[in-house]
Amino acid sequence: MIVEVSDLIQLEAALLDDCRYAEWIELFTDDCLYWVPVSPEMQSPRDGPSHFRDDRQVMMVRTHRLANPRSFGAEPSPRTVHIISGIRIEESTPEEIHVSSSQIMLEYRNRGRFEEDQRAFGGRVRHRLLRTAEGLRIAEKRIDLINAEGAFNAMAAPL
Amino acid sequence: MVIAELNPQFLVRAGEVHRSVYTDPAIFKLEMERIFGRAWLYLAHESEVPEPGDYVVRHMGTQAVILTRGKSGGIETIFNRCSHRGATLCAFEKGSAPHGHQCPYHGWTFNADGTVRFVSNASNYDGVLDEADYAISQVRTETYRGFIFGNLAGHAAPPLGDFLGHMKSTIDDLVDRSPTGKIEVGKYQLRHYYRANWKMTFENLNDTIHPGFAHSASVVSAKSVLAEVGRDNIVPTVGMMLANGKPIQFFQDLDMVTTPGGHSYIGGHMGADYTPDTADAYTQSLMDFHGPEKAKQVLSVDRHLMLLYPSSFWHARYQTIRIIRPVRHDLTEMIGFTFKLVGAPEETHVNAIEYCTGANSAASPVIADDLEIYERCLLGNEYDRREWIPMSRGLNEDRERGNSITRTPATSEAYIRNQFAAWADYMGKAS
Ligand code: FES
Ligand SMILES: [Fe+2]
């Protein structure tokens, strides 16, 4: 099972890094949650505002927008690489698997500003996976950035 | 620019402003003294420090202050600086210090009101140090309907009520929406920052012309998803992006209200079609509290963002307040707070949370565009010989001009001119 799970987590990150967003969204269930809270203490996105609090629709808009040359916030488009380690299954039932991993995403946008153009986002990522007729799907991805409480500059690429 | 030359009359003209107000560190330094050092700045809500000893740390321009609920129940505000050798007292943004604030360096300890509680090795100072001389300076505060404002000018400042003027009505609008008359701050805050001047946010948030351009990609993407899922299934965040695609005429027909001191708001909120209508249970509870007349009046207030110059942004309908923290002339932080209307359905706070996320997250597609633009304006204003920036849109379009309020079309840059009138007024006075 760990191989199957780990393949999915790596595939998800690779699709993001390759900007294959439509395929990325296909990995998620219809009523999924993609969530980057402002504190590791948050239990639910209803507890307070979030950096990202996306359902599938918002994920669609976000990624559609990334492909649009007029989205200034993403001009030039970010290039990313995810580095994943410590994939662990925390809980599993026949229908559901809770996975955690440590991830760093390096992001680069060439704005001619030297080191400022590259940023690192890192933290603990939790996936809740569901077994569906189509195979293993992501019902929830929660990213607890180590600097979750901090202020961020514009973020265009999903983490 | 040398400070001695800095006479605001040279930097602000009727329909133009000199670009150095965004790019010059010396001007920024003077703004901290003369604007952030004189205006009433929103600091915190009473519900953030419910128990004696509870404190929060906030910024007033570039200086940090501690607001502590004292033993007698009042709120005391002092600088976050030990009077011994200057170390920062509180490292955390909030906490509880019922036994006073102790400095980590030599252990000097201060009461909520800044008076000295304990000096380490006091016997070494025998006769040479009077503790009374080392009380931490207090900041003058005043409260309006539970919102605490501070003023660094102390007694030289006018009463808070004069500063707020007509803008009190937006604060009333927020509090009156509570079916118990009480509101409470949400537990979590959301922050973003950008590498540009603090005034960019003030000049952008009620700019109704830029969304059609700067946010066009969000609108295009939201429309494409709308076509895929159908209007009935649109989630609020996507609705908020669509709201940026409203035709200019919509804004031309709306009123913008500006008031002395640099404040402004736009009537009619842009998002009328993206929030679920106020639930029946909520309306009923509001009628029970206010009576039907007043409840109807409260619900009929329809204002978009209020800009309270120079430091906060208020959205009464979505119970969101944002505070600006100028760090340097080219670095600014924005901190978003939501409020619960005590007694209202939980869904009301969830709406506020959704609004705050869309309006203040660096990952919000709309905000990401704005932040990019702020930074480009800073970069661009560093070069070329063209030194004056026009702010003349709608210069001859005033609808009503009075002493307490002026009405213009919401497409006007009247609010920017009004901000710079206040700016020149603050900056022009040496002491
Ligand atoms: S600096 Fe605070 S006790 Fe010495
Ligand atoms: Fe904008």
Coordinates of C-alpha atoms and ligand atoms in Angstrom, one line a residue:
Chain A
M1 CA 0.0 0.0 0.0
I2 CA 2.8 2.4 0.8
V3 CA 4.1 2.1 -2.8
E4 CA 0.7 2.9 -4.2
V5 CA 0.3 5.9 -1.8
S6 CA 3.7 7.2 -2.3
D7 CA 3.3 7.0 -6.1
L8 CA 0.2 9.1 -5.9
I9 CA 1.8 11.8 -3.7
Q10 CA 4.8 11.9 -6.1
L11 CA 2.6 12.0 -9.1
E12 CA 0.6 14.9 -7.7
A13 CA 3.7 17.0 -7.1
A14 CA 5.1 16.1 -10.5
L15 CA 1.9 17.2 -12.3
L16 CA 2.1 20.6 -10.5
D17 CA 5.7 21.0 -11.3
D18 CA 5.0 20.2 -15.0
C19 CA 2.0 22.6 -15.0
R20 CA -0.3 19.8 -16.1
Y21 CA -3.1 21.3 -14.0
A22 CA -6.1 19.6 -15.6
E23 CA -4.6 16.2 -14.8
W24 CA -3.7 17.5 -11.3
I25 CA -7.3 18.4 -10.6
E26 CA -8.4 14.9 -11.8
L27 CA -6.6 13.4 -8.9
F28 CA -9.0 15.0 -6.5
T29 CA -12.6 14.0 -5.6
D30 CA -15.5 16.2 -6.6
D31 CA -16.0 17.5 -3.1
C32 CA -12.3 17.9 -2.3
L33 CA -10.6 20.5 -0.1
Y34 CA -7.2 22.0 -0.9
W35 CA -6.3 23.9 2.2
V36 CA -3.3 26.0 3.5
P37 CA -4.4 27.3 6.9
V38 CA -2.9 30.3 8.8
S39 CA -2.2 28.2 11.9
P40 CA -1.5 24.6 12.6
E41 CA -4.1 24.9 15.3
M42 CA -7.0 25.4 12.9
Q43 CA -9.4 22.4 12.9
S44 CA -11.5 23.5 10.0
P45 CA -11.5 26.2 7.3
R46 CA -14.5 27.6 9.1
D47 CA -12.4 28.5 12.1
G48 CA -10.8 31.5 10.3
P49 CA -9.3 32.9 7.1
S50 CA -6.8 30.8 5.1
H51 CA -4.0 31.3 2.6
F52 CA -5.7 28.8 0.3
R53 CA -9.1 27.3 1.0
D54 CA -10.1 25.8 -2.4
D55 CA -12.7 23.5 -3.5
R56 CA -12.5 21.9 -6.9
Q57 CA -14.1 25.0 -8.6
V58 CA -11.6 27.4 -7.1
M59 CA -8.8 25.1 -8.1
M60 CA -10.1 25.2 -11.7
V61 CA -10.2 29.0 -11.8
R62 CA -6.8 29.3 -10.2
T63 CA -5.1 27.0 -12.6
H64 CA -7.0 28.3 -15.7
R65 CA -5.8 31.7 -14.6
L66 CA -2.2 30.6 -14.4
A67 CA -2.3 29.7 -18.0
N68 CA -3.5 33.2 -19.0
P69 CA -0.8 35.6 -20.1
R70 CA -2.7 38.5 -18.6
S71 CA -2.6 37.3 -15.0
F72 CA -0.1 39.9 -13.8
G73 CA 0.3 38.2 -10.5
A74 CA 1.8 35.2 -12.3
E75 CA 3.7 37.0 -15.0
P76 CA 6.2 35.6 -15.7
S77 CA 4.7 32.2 -14.7
P78 CA 6.2 30.5 -11.7
R79 CA 8.4 27.5 -12.1
T80 CA 8.3 25.1 -9.2
V81 CA 9.9 21.9 -7.9
H82 CA 8.6 19.9 -5.0
I83 CA 10.9 17.9 -2.8
I84 CA 9.1 15.2 -0.8
S85 CA 10.3 13.1 2.0
G86 CA 9.1 11.1 4.9
I87 CA 5.9 9.8 3.4
R88 CA 4.0 7.9 6.1
I89 CA 0.7 6.3 6.4
E90 CA -0.9 7.5 9.6
E91 CA -4.2 5.7 9.5
S92 CA -6.0 3.5 7.1
T93 CA -9.3 1.8 6.6
P94 CA -10.4 -0.1 3.5
E95 CA -12.0 3.2 2.2
E96 CA -9.7 5.9 3.5
I97 CA -6.0 6.5 4.0
H98 CA -4.4 9.4 5.9
V99 CA -0.9 10.1 4.7
S100 CA 1.6 12.7 5.9
S101 CA 4.8 13.9 4.3
S102 CA 7.3 16.7 4.6
Q103 CA 7.5 18.9 1.5
I104 CA 9.5 21.8 0.3
M105 CA 8.5 23.7 -2.8
L106 CA 11.0 25.9 -4.5
E107 CA 9.4 28.6 -6.7
Y108 CA 11.1 30.8 -9.2
R109 CA 9.7 33.7 -11.2
N110 CA 12.1 35.6 -13.3
R111 CA 11.5 39.2 -12.4
G112 CA 15.2 40.3 -12.7
R113 CA 15.5 40.7 -9.0
F114 CA 18.2 38.1 -8.2
E115 CA 17.7 36.0 -5.0
E116 CA 14.3 37.6 -4.4
D117 CA 13.0 35.8 -7.4
Q118 CA 13.3 32.4 -5.7
R119 CA 11.3 31.4 -2.7
A120 CA 11.0 28.3 -0.6
F121 CA 7.7 27.1 1.0
G122 CA 7.9 24.2 3.3
G123 CA 5.9 22.2 5.9
R124 CA 3.9 19.2 6.8
V125 CA 1.5 18.0 4.1
R126 CA -1.4 15.8 5.0
H127 CA -3.4 13.9 2.3
R128 CA -6.7 12.2 3.0
L129 CA -7.1 9.6 0.2
L130 CA -10.3 7.8 -0.8
R131 CA -10.7 4.6 -2.7
T132 CA -13.1 5.3 -5.4
A133 CA -14.3 3.4 -8.5
E134 CA -11.7 5.4 -10.5
G135 CA -8.9 4.5 -8.1
L136 CA -7.2 6.3 -5.3
R137 CA -8.3 10.0 -5.1
I138 CA -7.4 13.0 -2.9
A139 CA -10.3 14.1 -0.8
E140 CA -8.2 16.6 1.2
K141 CA -4.8 18.1 1.0
R142 CA -3.8 20.2 3.9
I143 CA -0.5 22.0 4.0
D144 CA 0.8 23.3 7.3
L145 CA 3.5 25.7 6.3
I146 CA 6.1 26.2 9.0
N147 CA 5.5 30.0 8.7
A148 CA 1.8 29.7 8.4
E149 CA 1.1 32.6 10.7
G150 CA 3.5 34.9 8.7
A151 CA 2.8 37.3 6.0
F152 CA 3.2 36.2 2.4
N153 CA 3.9 38.0 -0.9
A154 CA 1.8 37.0 -3.9
M155 CA 1.4 33.3 -4.4
A156 CA 0.3 32.0 -7.7
A157 CA 1.4 28.4 -8.0
P158 CA -0.5 25.9 -5.8
L159 CA 1.9 24.4 -3.2
Chain B
M1 CA 15.5 64.9 -1.2
V2 CA 16.7 66.7 1.8
I3 CA 14.2 67.0 4.6
A4 CA 14.7 70.8 4.9
E5 CA 13.4 71.1 1.4
L6 CA 10.4 69.0 2.1
N7 CA 7.5 71.2 1.9
P8 CA 4.4 69.2 1.0
Q9 CA 3.0 72.1 -1.1
F10 CA 5.7 71.2 -3.6
L11 CA 4.7 67.5 -3.6
V12 CA 1.0 67.7 -3.8
R13 CA -0.9 69.8 -6.5
A14 CA -4.6 70.0 -7.3
G15 CA -4.6 66.9 -9.6
E16 CA -1.1 65.6 -9.3
V17 CA 1.3 64.2 -6.8
H18 CA 5.1 63.9 -6.9
R19 CA 6.3 60.4 -7.2
S20 CA 8.9 60.8 -4.4
V21 CA 6.1 60.3 -1.9
Y22 CA 6.3 56.6 -2.8
T23 CA 10.0 56.2 -3.3
D24 CA 11.9 58.4 -0.8
P25 CA 12.9 56.9 2.5
A26 CA 13.2 60.4 4.0
I27 CA 9.6 61.1 3.2
F28 CA 8.6 57.8 4.7
K29 CA 10.5 58.7 7.9
L30 CA 8.6 62.0 8.1
E31 CA 5.3 60.3 7.4
M32 CA 5.9 58.1 10.5
E33 CA 6.4 61.2 12.6
R34 CA 3.8 63.4 11.2
I35 CA 1.0 61.1 9.9
F36 CA 1.3 57.9 11.9
G37 CA 2.5 60.0 14.9
R38 CA -0.6 62.2 14.8
A39 CA -3.6 60.3 13.4
W40 CA -5.8 58.0 15.4
L41 CA -4.8 54.5 14.5
Y42 CA -7.1 51.5 15.0
L43 CA -5.3 49.1 17.3
A44 CA -7.5 46.3 18.6
H45 CA -11.0 45.3 19.7
E46 CA -11.8 44.9 23.4
S47 CA -12.7 41.3 22.9
E48 CA -9.1 40.5 22.1
V49 CA -8.1 41.0 25.7
P50 CA -11.0 39.7 27.8
E51 CA -9.2 38.9 31.1
P52 CA -6.9 41.0 33.3
G53 CA -3.4 40.5 32.1
D54 CA -4.4 39.6 28.6
Y55 CA -2.4 41.5 26.0
V56 CA -1.8 42.0 22.3
V57 CA 1.1 43.7 20.5
R58 CA 0.3 46.1 17.7
H59 CA 2.2 48.5 15.5
M60 CA 1.7 52.3 15.2
G61 CA 3.6 53.0 12.1
T62 CA 7.0 51.5 12.8
Q63 CA 6.7 51.4 16.6
A64 CA 5.2 48.5 18.6
V65 CA 2.9 48.9 21.5
I66 CA 1.4 46.5 24.1
L67 CA -2.3 46.7 24.9
T68 CA -2.9 45.0 28.3
R69 CA -6.2 44.6 30.2
G70 CA -5.3 46.0 33.6
K71 CA -6.5 44.7 37.0
S72 CA -9.2 47.3 37.2
G73 CA -10.6 46.3 33.9
G74 CA -9.3 49.2 31.8
I75 CA -7.0 48.7 28.8
E76 CA -3.5 50.2 29.1
T77 CA -1.3 50.9 26.1
I78 CA 2.5 51.3 26.4
F79 CA 5.5 51.0 24.1
N80 CA 6.9 47.5 23.7
R81 CA 10.3 48.6 24.9
C82 CA 12.0 48.0 28.2
S83 CA 13.1 51.3 29.8
H84 CA 16.4 49.8 31.0
R85 CA 18.4 49.2 27.8
G86 CA 15.6 49.1 25.3
A87 CA 15.0 45.4 24.7
T88 CA 11.6 44.4 23.3
L89 CA 9.5 43.3 26.1
C90 CA 6.9 41.1 24.5
A91 CA 8.1 38.7 21.8
F92 CA 4.6 37.3 21.2
E93 CA 1.7 39.0 19.5
K94 CA -0.6 38.0 22.2
G95 CA -0.6 36.3 25.5
S96 CA -1.3 36.7 29.2
A97 CA 0.9 38.5 31.7
P98 CA -1.1 38.9 34.9
H99 CA 2.1 39.5 36.9
G100 CA 3.4 42.2 34.6
H101 CA 5.7 42.2 31.6
Q102 CA 9.1 41.0 32.4
C103 CA 12.1 42.0 30.3
P104 CA 14.2 39.0 29.2
Y105 CA 17.5 40.9 29.6
H106 CA 17.9 41.9 33.3
G107 CA 14.4 41.0 34.5
W108 CA 13.0 44.5 35.0
T109 CA 9.2 44.1 35.2
F110 CA 6.5 46.5 34.4
N111 CA 2.8 46.8 35.2
A112 CA 0.2 47.0 32.5
D113 CA 0.3 50.8 32.7
G114 CA 4.0 50.9 32.3
T115 CA 5.0 51.7 35.9
V116 CA 8.0 49.8 37.2
R117 CA 7.1 46.8 39.3
F118 CA 10.5 45.3 39.8
V119 CA 14.1 46.3 39.2
S120 CA 16.7 43.6 39.5
N121 CA 19.5 44.2 42.1
A122 CA 17.8 47.4 43.2
S123 CA 20.3 47.8 46.0
N124 CA 23.0 48.6 43.4
Y125 CA 21.1 51.6 42.4
D126 CA 20.7 52.9 45.9
G127 CA 19.8 56.5 45.6
V128 CA 20.9 56.9 42.0
L129 CA 17.8 55.6 40.1
D130 CA 14.3 56.6 40.8
E131 CA 11.9 53.9 39.5
A132 CA 9.3 56.6 38.8
D133 CA 11.5 58.0 36.1
Y134 CA 11.6 54.7 34.3
A135 CA 7.9 54.0 33.8
I136 CA 7.3 53.1 30.1
S137 CA 5.6 55.8 28.2
Q138 CA 1.9 55.4 27.8
V139 CA 0.0 55.9 24.5
R140 CA -3.3 57.8 24.6
T141 CA -6.2 55.6 23.6
E142 CA -9.9 56.1 23.0
T143 CA -12.6 53.6 22.3
Y144 CA -15.5 53.8 19.9
R145 CA -18.1 51.0 20.3
G146 CA -15.5 48.5 21.5
F147 CA -12.8 49.5 19.0
I148 CA -9.6 50.8 20.6
F149 CA -7.7 53.6 18.8
G150 CA -4.3 55.0 19.8
N151 CA -2.8 58.3 19.1
L152 CA 1.0 59.0 19.5
A153 CA 0.4 62.8 19.7
G154 CA -1.2 62.4 23.1
H155 CA -3.1 65.4 24.3
A156 CA -2.3 67.4 21.2
A157 CA -4.6 65.1 19.2
P158 CA -8.3 66.0 18.7
P159 CA -10.9 63.6 20.3
L160 CA -11.4 60.4 18.4
G161 CA -15.0 61.3 17.6
D162 CA -13.8 64.4 15.7
F163 CA -11.3 62.3 13.8
L164 CA -13.9 59.7 12.8
G165 CA -16.7 62.2 12.0
H166 CA -19.1 60.8 9.5
M167 CA -17.1 57.5 9.4
K168 CA -18.5 56.5 12.8
S169 CA -21.5 55.4 10.8
T170 CA -19.5 52.6 9.2
I171 CA -18.4 51.4 12.6
D172 CA -22.0 51.6 13.7
D173 CA -23.0 49.6 10.6
L174 CA -20.6 46.8 11.7
V175 CA -21.7 46.6 15.4
D176 CA -25.4 47.2 14.7
R177 CA -25.4 44.0 12.5
S178 CA -25.1 42.0 15.7
P179 CA -28.4 40.7 17.1
T180 CA -27.0 41.1 20.6
G181 CA -25.1 44.4 20.2
K182 CA -21.9 42.4 20.8
I183 CA -19.2 41.5 18.4
E184 CA -16.1 39.4 19.0
V185 CA -12.9 39.1 17.2
G186 CA -12.2 35.9 15.2
K187 CA -9.3 33.9 16.6
Y188 CA -7.1 33.9 13.4
Q189 CA -5.5 36.6 11.4
L190 CA -4.4 36.6 7.8
R191 CA -1.4 38.6 6.6
H192 CA 0.2 39.5 3.3
Y193 CA 3.0 41.8 2.4
Y194 CA 4.4 43.6 -0.6
R195 CA 7.6 45.4 -1.5
A196 CA 6.1 48.8 -2.1
N197 CA 4.7 51.9 -0.3
W198 CA 1.8 51.7 2.1
K199 CA -0.2 54.3 0.3
M200 CA -0.5 52.0 -2.7
T201 CA -3.1 50.0 -0.9
F202 CA -5.1 53.1 0.1
E203 CA -5.1 54.3 -3.5
N204 CA -6.0 50.9 -4.9
L205 CA -8.8 49.5 -2.8
N206 CA -11.5 51.9 -3.9
D207 CA -10.1 52.2 -7.4
T208 CA -13.0 50.9 -9.5
I209 CA -11.3 51.2 -12.9
H210 CA -8.4 48.8 -12.3
P211 CA -10.3 45.6 -11.8
G212 CA -11.4 45.4 -15.4
F213 CA -7.7 45.4 -16.4
A214 CA -5.6 44.2 -13.6
H215 CA -8.0 41.4 -12.6
S216 CA -9.1 40.6 -16.1
A217 CA -7.4 37.2 -16.1
S218 CA -9.3 36.3 -12.9
V219 CA -12.6 37.3 -14.5
V220 CA -11.9 35.4 -17.7
S221 CA -11.0 32.3 -15.7
A222 CA -14.0 32.6 -13.4
K223 CA -16.2 33.0 -16.5
S224 CA -14.8 29.9 -18.1
V225 CA -15.5 27.9 -14.9
L226 CA -19.0 29.5 -14.7
A227 CA -19.7 28.2 -18.2
E228 CA -18.7 24.8 -17.1
V229 CA -20.5 24.5 -13.8
G230 CA -23.5 26.9 -14.3
R231 CA -24.4 30.1 -12.4
D232 CA -26.4 28.2 -9.7
N233 CA -23.4 26.3 -8.6
I234 CA -20.9 29.1 -8.3
V235 CA -19.1 29.2 -5.0
P236 CA -18.6 32.6 -3.3
T237 CA -14.8 32.9 -4.0
V238 CA -15.5 32.5 -7.7
G239 CA -18.4 35.0 -7.4
M240 CA -16.0 37.5 -5.9
M241 CA -13.7 37.2 -8.9
L242 CA -16.7 37.6 -11.3
A243 CA -17.6 40.8 -9.3
N244 CA -14.3 42.3 -10.6
G245 CA -15.8 42.1 -14.1
K246 CA -18.7 44.6 -13.5
P247 CA -19.1 47.2 -16.2
I248 CA -17.7 50.7 -15.6
Q249 CA -21.1 52.2 -15.8
F250 CA -22.1 50.2 -12.6
F251 CA -19.4 52.1 -10.7
Q252 CA -20.1 55.4 -12.5
D253 CA -23.6 55.3 -11.1
L254 CA -22.5 54.5 -7.5
D255 CA -21.6 57.2 -5.1
M256 CA -18.2 57.6 -3.5
V257 CA -18.1 59.5 -0.2
T258 CA -15.0 61.3 1.0
T259 CA -14.6 63.0 4.3
P260 CA -12.0 65.3 5.9
G261 CA -9.0 63.4 7.2
G262 CA -8.5 61.3 4.0
H263 CA -11.3 58.9 4.7
S264 CA -13.7 57.4 2.1
Y265 CA -16.1 54.7 1.1
I266 CA -18.1 53.5 -1.8
G267 CA -21.8 53.0 -1.5
G268 CA -23.2 49.7 -2.8
H269 CA -21.0 46.7 -2.3
M270 CA -19.5 45.1 -5.3
G271 CA -20.4 41.6 -4.2
A272 CA -24.2 41.9 -3.9
D273 CA -24.5 38.7 -5.9
Y274 CA -22.0 36.6 -4.3
T275 CA -23.1 36.1 -0.7
P276 CA -26.1 34.0 0.3
D277 CA -28.8 36.3 1.3
T278 CA -29.0 37.0 5.0
A279 CA -30.7 34.0 6.6
D280 CA -34.3 34.4 7.9
A281 CA -33.2 33.4 11.4
Y282 CA -30.6 36.2 11.4
T283 CA -33.1 38.8 10.2
Q284 CA -35.6 37.7 12.9
S285 CA -33.0 37.9 15.7
L286 CA -32.0 41.4 14.5
M287 CA -35.6 42.5 14.6
D288 CA -36.0 41.2 18.1
F289 CA -33.0 43.2 19.2
H290 CA -33.4 46.5 17.4
G291 CA -37.2 46.5 16.6
P292 CA -38.4 46.1 13.0
E293 CA -37.7 49.8 11.9
K294 CA -34.1 49.9 13.1
A295 CA -33.4 46.3 11.9
K296 CA -34.6 47.2 8.4
Q297 CA -32.5 50.3 8.4
V298 CA -29.4 48.4 9.6
L299 CA -29.8 45.8 6.8
S300 CA -30.4 48.4 4.2
V301 CA -26.9 50.0 4.7
D302 CA -25.0 49.0 1.6
R303 CA -21.4 50.1 1.7
H304 CA -18.3 48.7 0.2
L305 CA -15.0 49.2 1.9
M306 CA -14.4 52.2 4.2
L307 CA -10.8 53.5 4.1
L308 CA -9.9 55.1 7.4
Y309 CA -6.8 57.0 6.7
P310 CA -4.0 56.3 7.3
S311 CA -4.2 52.8 8.8
S312 CA -7.3 50.7 8.4
F313 CA -9.9 49.3 6.0
W314 CA -13.4 48.4 7.3
H315 CA -15.9 46.1 5.6
A316 CA -19.0 46.2 7.9
R317 CA -21.1 43.9 5.9
Y318 CA -18.5 41.2 5.9
Q319 CA -17.2 42.0 9.4
T320 CA -13.6 42.3 8.3
I321 CA -11.1 44.9 9.3
R322 CA -7.6 45.2 7.8
I323 CA -4.8 47.1 9.4
I324 CA -1.8 48.4 7.4
R325 CA 1.7 48.2 8.9
P326 CA 4.2 50.4 7.0
V327 CA 7.6 48.8 7.5
R328 CA 9.8 50.8 5.1
H329 CA 9.0 53.1 2.2
D330 CA 9.2 50.0 0.1
L331 CA 7.8 47.3 2.4
T332 CA 4.2 47.0 3.8
E333 CA 2.3 44.4 5.7
M334 CA -1.5 44.0 5.8
I335 CA -3.2 42.2 8.6
G336 CA -6.8 40.9 8.3
F337 CA -9.2 40.3 11.2
T338 CA -12.7 38.9 11.1
F339 CA -15.5 39.5 13.7
K340 CA -18.3 37.4 14.9
L341 CA -21.7 38.9 15.4
V342 CA -22.5 37.4 18.7
G343 CA -25.8 35.6 18.5
A344 CA -25.9 35.4 14.7
P345 CA -25.9 32.1 12.9
E346 CA -22.4 30.7 12.5
E347 CA -22.8 31.0 8.8
T348 CA -22.4 34.7 9.1
H349 CA -18.9 34.4 10.4
V350 CA -18.1 31.9 7.7
N351 CA -19.1 34.5 5.2
A352 CA -16.8 37.0 6.8
I353 CA -14.0 34.4 6.7
E354 CA -14.6 33.8 3.0
Y355 CA -14.5 37.5 2.3
C356 CA -11.3 38.0 4.3
T357 CA -9.6 35.1 2.6
G358 CA -10.5 36.5 -0.8
A359 CA -9.7 40.1 0.1
N360 CA -6.5 39.6 2.1
S361 CA -4.7 36.3 1.1
A362 CA -1.6 36.7 -0.9
A363 CA -2.8 33.5 -2.7
S364 CA -6.1 35.2 -3.7
P365 CA -5.9 35.6 -7.4
V366 CA -7.2 39.1 -7.1
I367 CA -4.8 40.2 -4.4
A368 CA -1.8 38.5 -6.2
D369 CA -2.5 40.8 -9.2
D370 CA -2.7 43.8 -6.9
L371 CA 0.5 43.1 -5.1
E372 CA 2.3 42.6 -8.4
I373 CA 1.0 46.0 -9.6
Y374 CA 2.1 47.8 -6.4
E375 CA 5.6 46.5 -6.8
R376 CA 5.7 47.5 -10.5
C377 CA 4.6 51.0 -9.6
L378 CA 7.4 51.3 -7.1
L379 CA 9.9 50.1 -9.6
G380 CA 8.7 52.4 -12.3
N381 CA 8.6 55.4 -10.1
E382 CA 12.3 55.1 -9.6
Y383 CA 13.1 56.1 -13.2
D384 CA 12.3 58.3 -16.1
R385 CA 12.2 62.1 -15.9
R386 CA 8.5 62.2 -15.5
E387 CA 8.0 63.1 -11.9
W388 CA 4.3 63.9 -11.5
I389 CA 1.6 61.3 -11.2
P390 CA -1.9 62.5 -12.2
M391 CA -4.8 61.9 -9.8
S392 CA -7.3 64.0 -11.8
R393 CA -9.9 61.3 -12.8
G394 CA -13.3 62.8 -12.1
L395 CA -11.8 66.1 -11.0
N396 CA -14.8 68.0 -12.3
E397 CA -17.5 65.4 -11.4
D398 CA -18.3 66.1 -7.8
R399 CA -22.0 65.4 -7.1
E400 CA -22.3 67.1 -3.7
R401 CA -19.7 69.1 -1.9
G402 CA -20.1 69.8 1.9
N403 CA -18.0 70.4 4.9
S404 CA -18.5 66.9 6.4
I405 CA -18.9 64.8 3.3
T406 CA -18.3 65.1 -0.5
R407 CA -20.1 62.8 -3.0
T408 CA -18.6 61.9 -6.3
P409 CA -19.0 59.0 -8.8
A410 CA -17.3 55.9 -7.6
T411 CA -15.0 56.0 -10.6
S412 CA -13.5 59.2 -9.4
E413 CA -10.0 59.6 -7.9
A414 CA -11.6 62.0 -5.5
Y415 CA -10.6 59.7 -2.7
I416 CA -6.9 59.9 -3.7
R417 CA -7.0 63.6 -3.9
N418 CA -8.7 63.6 -0.5
Q419 CA -6.0 61.4 0.9
F420 CA -3.3 63.7 -0.3
A421 CA -5.1 66.7 1.1
A422 CA -4.9 65.0 4.5
W423 CA -1.3 64.0 3.7
A424 CA -0.3 67.5 3.0
D425 CA -2.1 68.8 6.0
Y426 CA -0.3 66.4 8.4
M427 CA 3.0 66.7 6.6
G428 CA 3.0 70.4 6.4
K429 CA 2.9 71.0 10.1
A430 CA 6.3 70.9 11.7
S431 CA 5.0 70.5 15.2
Ligands
FES1 S1 17.1 45.7 28.9 FE1 15.3 45.2 30.0 S2 16.0 44.6 31.9 FE2 17.8 45.3 31.0
FE2 FE -7.5 45.1 -7.1

